[in-house]
Amino acid sequence: MRIETCYFCSQPCYPSKGITFVRNDAKVFRFCRSKCHKNFKMKRNPRKLAWTKSFRRAHGKEMTVDSTLQFAQRRNVPVRYNRELVATTLQAMQRVGEIRARREKQFYKNRMKGNRAKQLEADRKLVEENQHLLPPQYRDQVEKVLEAEPEAEKEEMEEMEEDEEELDPEELEQEAKVAAKKQKAAKGAGKKKQKLVRGQGAEDEDGMDVDG
């Protein structure tokens, strides 16, 4: 089963789903839904629409350079069927998926790292500028809170940094390489060298008959 990629938003197009458009020069365009097809006919640029993958990659919202993204490009290489190879490949796919999810989580944490501090600073500034709008009985309380807030913010940010689990990129890279090596080893193990013996059929190099 071949899963195509949407030409406009880069989402997966499953068999019997979506829209296929063939241009006069025989180039094939696949779309996951009518929304992408309509935007393509209106000649809109997918890099300028916030809901497409190309926009998110261009604006640094998703990973663009990572070793786990290269495994999806190797799936269309024809390989002779081997049960051990299929089992090993499925395990490697699961492991690569886990590593990729961890890296995306860490990438999201790094991208959102300073947002909380910026939001707290904006809220504090808003309260300082609009104290006259508060009821009189709360103004003294707000002043005390604003004086004690910077120290509390520093302590809170330090605790958050300690709680966050920072992943080592070298360790993740090593795990991905180990999964790739296992997959290659399984491919090599599936190919057994055989020799023909006259009158006895195919025989392994170790001397054991294959045909019995």
Short mmCIF file of C-alpha atoms in Angstrom, two decimals:
data_model
loop_
_atom_site.label_atom_id
_atom_site.label_comp_id
_atom_site.label_asym_id
_atom_site.label_seq_id
_atom_site.Cartn_x
_atom_site.Cartn_y
_atom_site.Cartn_z
CA MET A 1 0.00 0.00 0.00
CA ARG A 2 1.48 3.31 -1.10
CA ILE A 3 0.66 6.43 0.93
CA GLU A 4 1.12 9.58 -1.13
CA THR A 5 1.76 13.10 0.17
CA CYS A 6 -0.56 16.03 -0.44
CA TYR A 7 1.01 18.49 -2.88
CA PHE A 8 -0.37 21.52 -1.02
CA CYS A 9 -0.35 20.82 2.75
CA SER A 10 2.02 17.78 2.86
CA GLN A 11 -0.43 15.58 4.78
CA PRO A 12 -0.73 11.85 3.91
CA CYS A 13 -3.12 10.83 1.12
CA TYR A 14 -4.40 7.30 1.74
CA PRO A 15 -5.59 4.98 -1.07
CA SER A 16 -9.10 5.72 -2.42
CA LYS A 17 -9.09 9.05 -0.54
CA GLY A 18 -8.47 12.59 -1.70
CA ILE A 19 -8.32 14.11 -5.20
CA THR A 20 -5.90 13.45 -8.06
CA PHE A 21 -5.33 16.12 -10.73
CA VAL A 22 -3.34 15.36 -13.92
CA ARG A 23 -2.09 18.43 -15.78
CA ASN A 24 -1.71 18.64 -19.58
CA ASP A 25 2.02 17.90 -19.31
CA ALA A 26 1.19 14.58 -17.51
CA LYS A 27 2.33 15.82 -14.10
CA VAL A 28 0.25 14.31 -11.28
CA PHE A 29 -0.89 16.39 -8.28
CA ARG A 30 -2.46 14.66 -5.28
CA PHE A 31 -4.57 16.47 -2.69
CA CYS A 32 -5.82 15.12 0.64
CA ARG A 33 -9.12 17.09 0.52
CA SER A 34 -11.08 19.59 -1.52
CA LYS A 35 -9.73 22.49 0.57
CA CYS A 36 -6.20 21.90 -0.75
CA HIS A 37 -7.49 21.38 -4.30
CA LYS A 38 -9.40 24.68 -4.27
CA ASN A 39 -6.44 26.62 -2.89
CA PHE A 40 -4.22 25.09 -5.58
CA LYS A 41 -6.65 26.16 -8.33
CA MET A 42 -6.70 29.68 -6.85
CA LYS A 43 -2.87 29.68 -7.22
CA ARG A 44 -2.25 30.37 -3.56
CA ASN A 45 1.22 29.93 -2.11
CA PRO A 46 1.26 27.21 0.59
CA ARG A 47 4.19 28.95 2.32
CA LYS A 48 1.88 31.86 3.16
CA LEU A 49 -0.94 29.81 4.73
CA ALA A 50 -0.46 29.02 8.43
CA TRP A 51 -2.12 25.57 8.29
CA THR A 52 0.37 23.98 5.84
CA LYS A 53 3.57 22.07 6.64
CA SER A 54 5.67 24.31 4.39
CA PHE A 55 4.61 27.41 6.36
CA ARG A 56 5.46 25.78 9.71
CA ARG A 57 8.88 24.65 8.47
CA ALA A 58 9.67 28.05 6.95
CA HIS A 59 8.82 29.81 10.24
CA GLY A 60 10.79 27.44 12.51
CA LYS A 61 7.77 25.72 14.06
CA GLU A 62 8.87 22.19 13.10
CA MET A 63 12.11 20.26 12.79
CA THR A 64 13.72 20.50 9.35
CA VAL A 65 17.17 18.95 9.90
CA ASP A 66 17.15 15.63 11.75
CA SER A 67 18.34 12.09 11.05
CA THR A 68 14.92 10.58 11.87
CA LEU A 69 13.34 12.46 8.94
CA GLN A 70 15.49 10.52 6.45
CA PHE A 71 13.94 7.12 7.22
CA ALA A 72 10.69 8.05 5.47
CA GLN A 73 12.63 8.70 2.24
CA ARG A 74 13.98 5.12 2.11
CA ARG A 75 10.67 3.27 2.25
CA ASN A 76 10.22 2.93 -1.56
CA VAL A 77 13.41 0.91 -2.15
CA PRO A 78 12.37 -2.56 -3.44
CA VAL A 79 13.70 -5.39 -1.25
CA ARG A 80 13.09 -9.11 -1.57
CA TYR A 81 10.64 -10.38 1.03
CA ASN A 82 12.12 -11.82 4.19
CA ARG A 83 10.17 -12.48 7.37
CA GLU A 84 13.08 -11.63 9.69
CA LEU A 85 13.76 -8.42 7.79
CA VAL A 86 10.10 -7.37 8.06
CA ALA A 87 10.07 -8.01 11.83
CA THR A 88 13.31 -6.08 12.33
CA THR A 89 12.07 -3.22 10.14
CA LEU A 90 8.85 -2.91 12.14
CA GLN A 91 10.83 -2.76 15.39
CA ALA A 92 13.17 -0.14 13.91
CA MET A 93 10.18 1.93 12.69
CA GLN A 94 8.67 1.87 16.17
CA ARG A 95 11.99 2.85 17.77
CA VAL A 96 12.59 5.67 15.27
CA GLY A 97 9.05 6.93 15.89
CA GLU A 98 9.72 7.09 19.64
CA ILE A 99 13.01 8.96 19.13
CA ARG A 100 11.35 11.39 16.74
CA ALA A 101 8.51 12.07 19.20
CA ARG A 102 11.02 12.80 21.99
CA ARG A 103 13.00 15.14 19.77
CA GLU A 104 9.86 16.99 18.65
CA LYS A 105 8.83 17.38 22.29
CA GLN A 106 12.24 18.82 23.19
CA PHE A 107 12.15 21.08 20.11
CA TYR A 108 8.74 22.41 21.20
CA LYS A 109 10.02 23.05 24.75
CA ASN A 110 13.02 24.97 23.44
CA ARG A 111 10.79 27.01 21.12
CA MET A 112 8.34 27.91 23.90
CA LYS A 113 10.99 28.47 26.57
CA GLY A 114 10.68 32.27 27.01
CA ASN A 115 6.95 32.64 26.35
CA ARG A 116 5.86 32.24 29.98
CA ALA A 117 8.29 34.88 31.21
CA LYS A 118 7.20 37.28 28.44
CA GLN A 119 3.53 36.77 29.29
CA LEU A 120 4.14 37.37 33.01
CA GLU A 121 6.07 40.55 32.19
CA ALA A 122 3.26 41.79 29.94
CA ASP A 123 0.65 41.07 32.64
CA ARG A 124 2.70 42.86 35.29
CA LYS A 125 3.14 45.88 33.04
CA LEU A 126 -0.60 45.97 32.30
CA VAL A 127 -1.45 45.96 36.02
CA GLU A 128 1.10 48.70 36.76
CA GLU A 129 -0.25 50.99 34.03
CA ASN A 130 -3.93 50.48 34.95
CA GLN A 131 -3.92 50.52 38.76
CA HIS A 132 -6.35 53.46 38.74
CA LEU A 133 -9.04 51.16 37.32
CA LEU A 134 -8.88 48.85 40.34
CA PRO A 135 -11.10 49.34 43.41
CA PRO A 136 -9.37 51.39 46.15
CA GLN A 137 -9.24 48.46 48.61
CA TYR A 138 -7.14 46.38 46.17
CA ARG A 139 -4.56 48.97 45.13
CA ASP A 140 -2.36 48.49 48.21
CA GLN A 141 -2.44 44.73 47.74
CA VAL A 142 -1.41 45.07 44.09
CA GLU A 143 1.58 47.24 45.02
CA LYS A 144 2.78 44.67 47.56
CA VAL A 145 2.36 41.85 45.05
CA LEU A 146 4.26 43.76 42.37
CA GLU A 147 7.14 44.38 44.75
CA ALA A 148 7.41 40.71 45.74
CA GLU A 149 6.68 39.33 42.26
CA PRO A 150 10.15 39.54 40.63
CA GLU A 151 11.73 37.29 43.29
CA ALA A 152 8.88 34.79 43.05
CA GLU A 153 9.17 34.75 39.26
CA LYS A 154 12.89 34.01 39.44
CA GLU A 155 12.33 31.11 41.85
CA GLU A 156 9.51 29.72 39.70
CA MET A 157 11.58 29.88 36.50
CA GLU A 158 14.50 28.12 38.25
CA GLU A 159 12.19 25.33 39.42
CA MET A 160 10.75 24.92 35.93
CA GLU A 161 14.21 24.65 34.41
CA GLU A 162 15.17 21.98 36.95
CA ASP A 163 12.01 19.97 36.32
CA GLU A 164 12.39 19.96 32.53
CA GLU A 165 14.12 16.85 31.25
CA GLU A 166 16.69 17.92 28.72
CA LEU A 167 17.44 15.23 26.18
CA ASP A 168 20.99 14.70 24.93
CA PRO A 169 20.96 14.99 21.10
CA GLU A 170 24.09 12.85 20.78
CA GLU A 171 22.41 10.02 22.68
CA LEU A 172 19.34 10.18 20.44
CA GLU A 173 21.54 10.23 17.33
CA GLN A 174 23.37 7.15 18.56
CA GLU A 175 20.09 5.31 19.17
CA ALA A 176 18.92 6.07 15.62
CA LYS A 177 22.23 4.78 14.20
CA VAL A 178 21.90 1.55 16.21
CA ALA A 179 18.39 0.99 14.80
CA ALA A 180 19.70 1.55 11.25
CA LYS A 181 22.59 -0.88 11.81
CA LYS A 182 20.17 -3.56 13.04
CA GLN A 183 18.07 -3.11 9.91
CA LYS A 184 21.14 -3.48 7.65
CA ALA A 185 22.32 -6.54 9.60
CA ALA A 186 18.93 -8.18 9.13
CA LYS A 187 19.15 -7.56 5.38
CA GLY A 188 22.57 -9.23 5.26
CA ALA A 189 21.43 -12.19 7.37
CA GLY A 190 18.48 -12.83 5.05
CA LYS A 191 20.76 -13.52 2.07
CA LYS A 192 22.33 -16.97 2.52
CA LYS A 193 24.97 -18.06 0.03
CA GLN A 194 24.15 -21.39 -1.60
CA LYS A 195 25.96 -23.67 -4.05
CA LEU A 196 24.59 -26.26 -6.42
CA VAL A 197 25.70 -29.88 -5.96
CA ARG A 198 25.16 -32.15 -8.94
CA GLY A 199 22.39 -34.63 -8.24
CA GLN A 200 21.79 -33.30 -4.69
CA GLY A 201 20.11 -29.91 -5.27
CA ALA A 202 20.96 -26.62 -3.54
CA GLU A 203 23.22 -26.79 -0.52
CA ASP A 204 24.40 -24.19 2.03
CA GLU A 205 28.09 -23.44 2.34
CA ASP A 206 28.00 -25.06 5.78
CA GLY A 207 27.13 -28.39 4.12
CA MET A 208 23.42 -28.67 5.06
CA ASP A 209 20.91 -29.48 2.31
CA VAL A 210 18.21 -26.91 1.69
CA ASP A 211 15.89 -29.10 -0.35
CA GLY A 212 16.13 -31.96 2.11
#
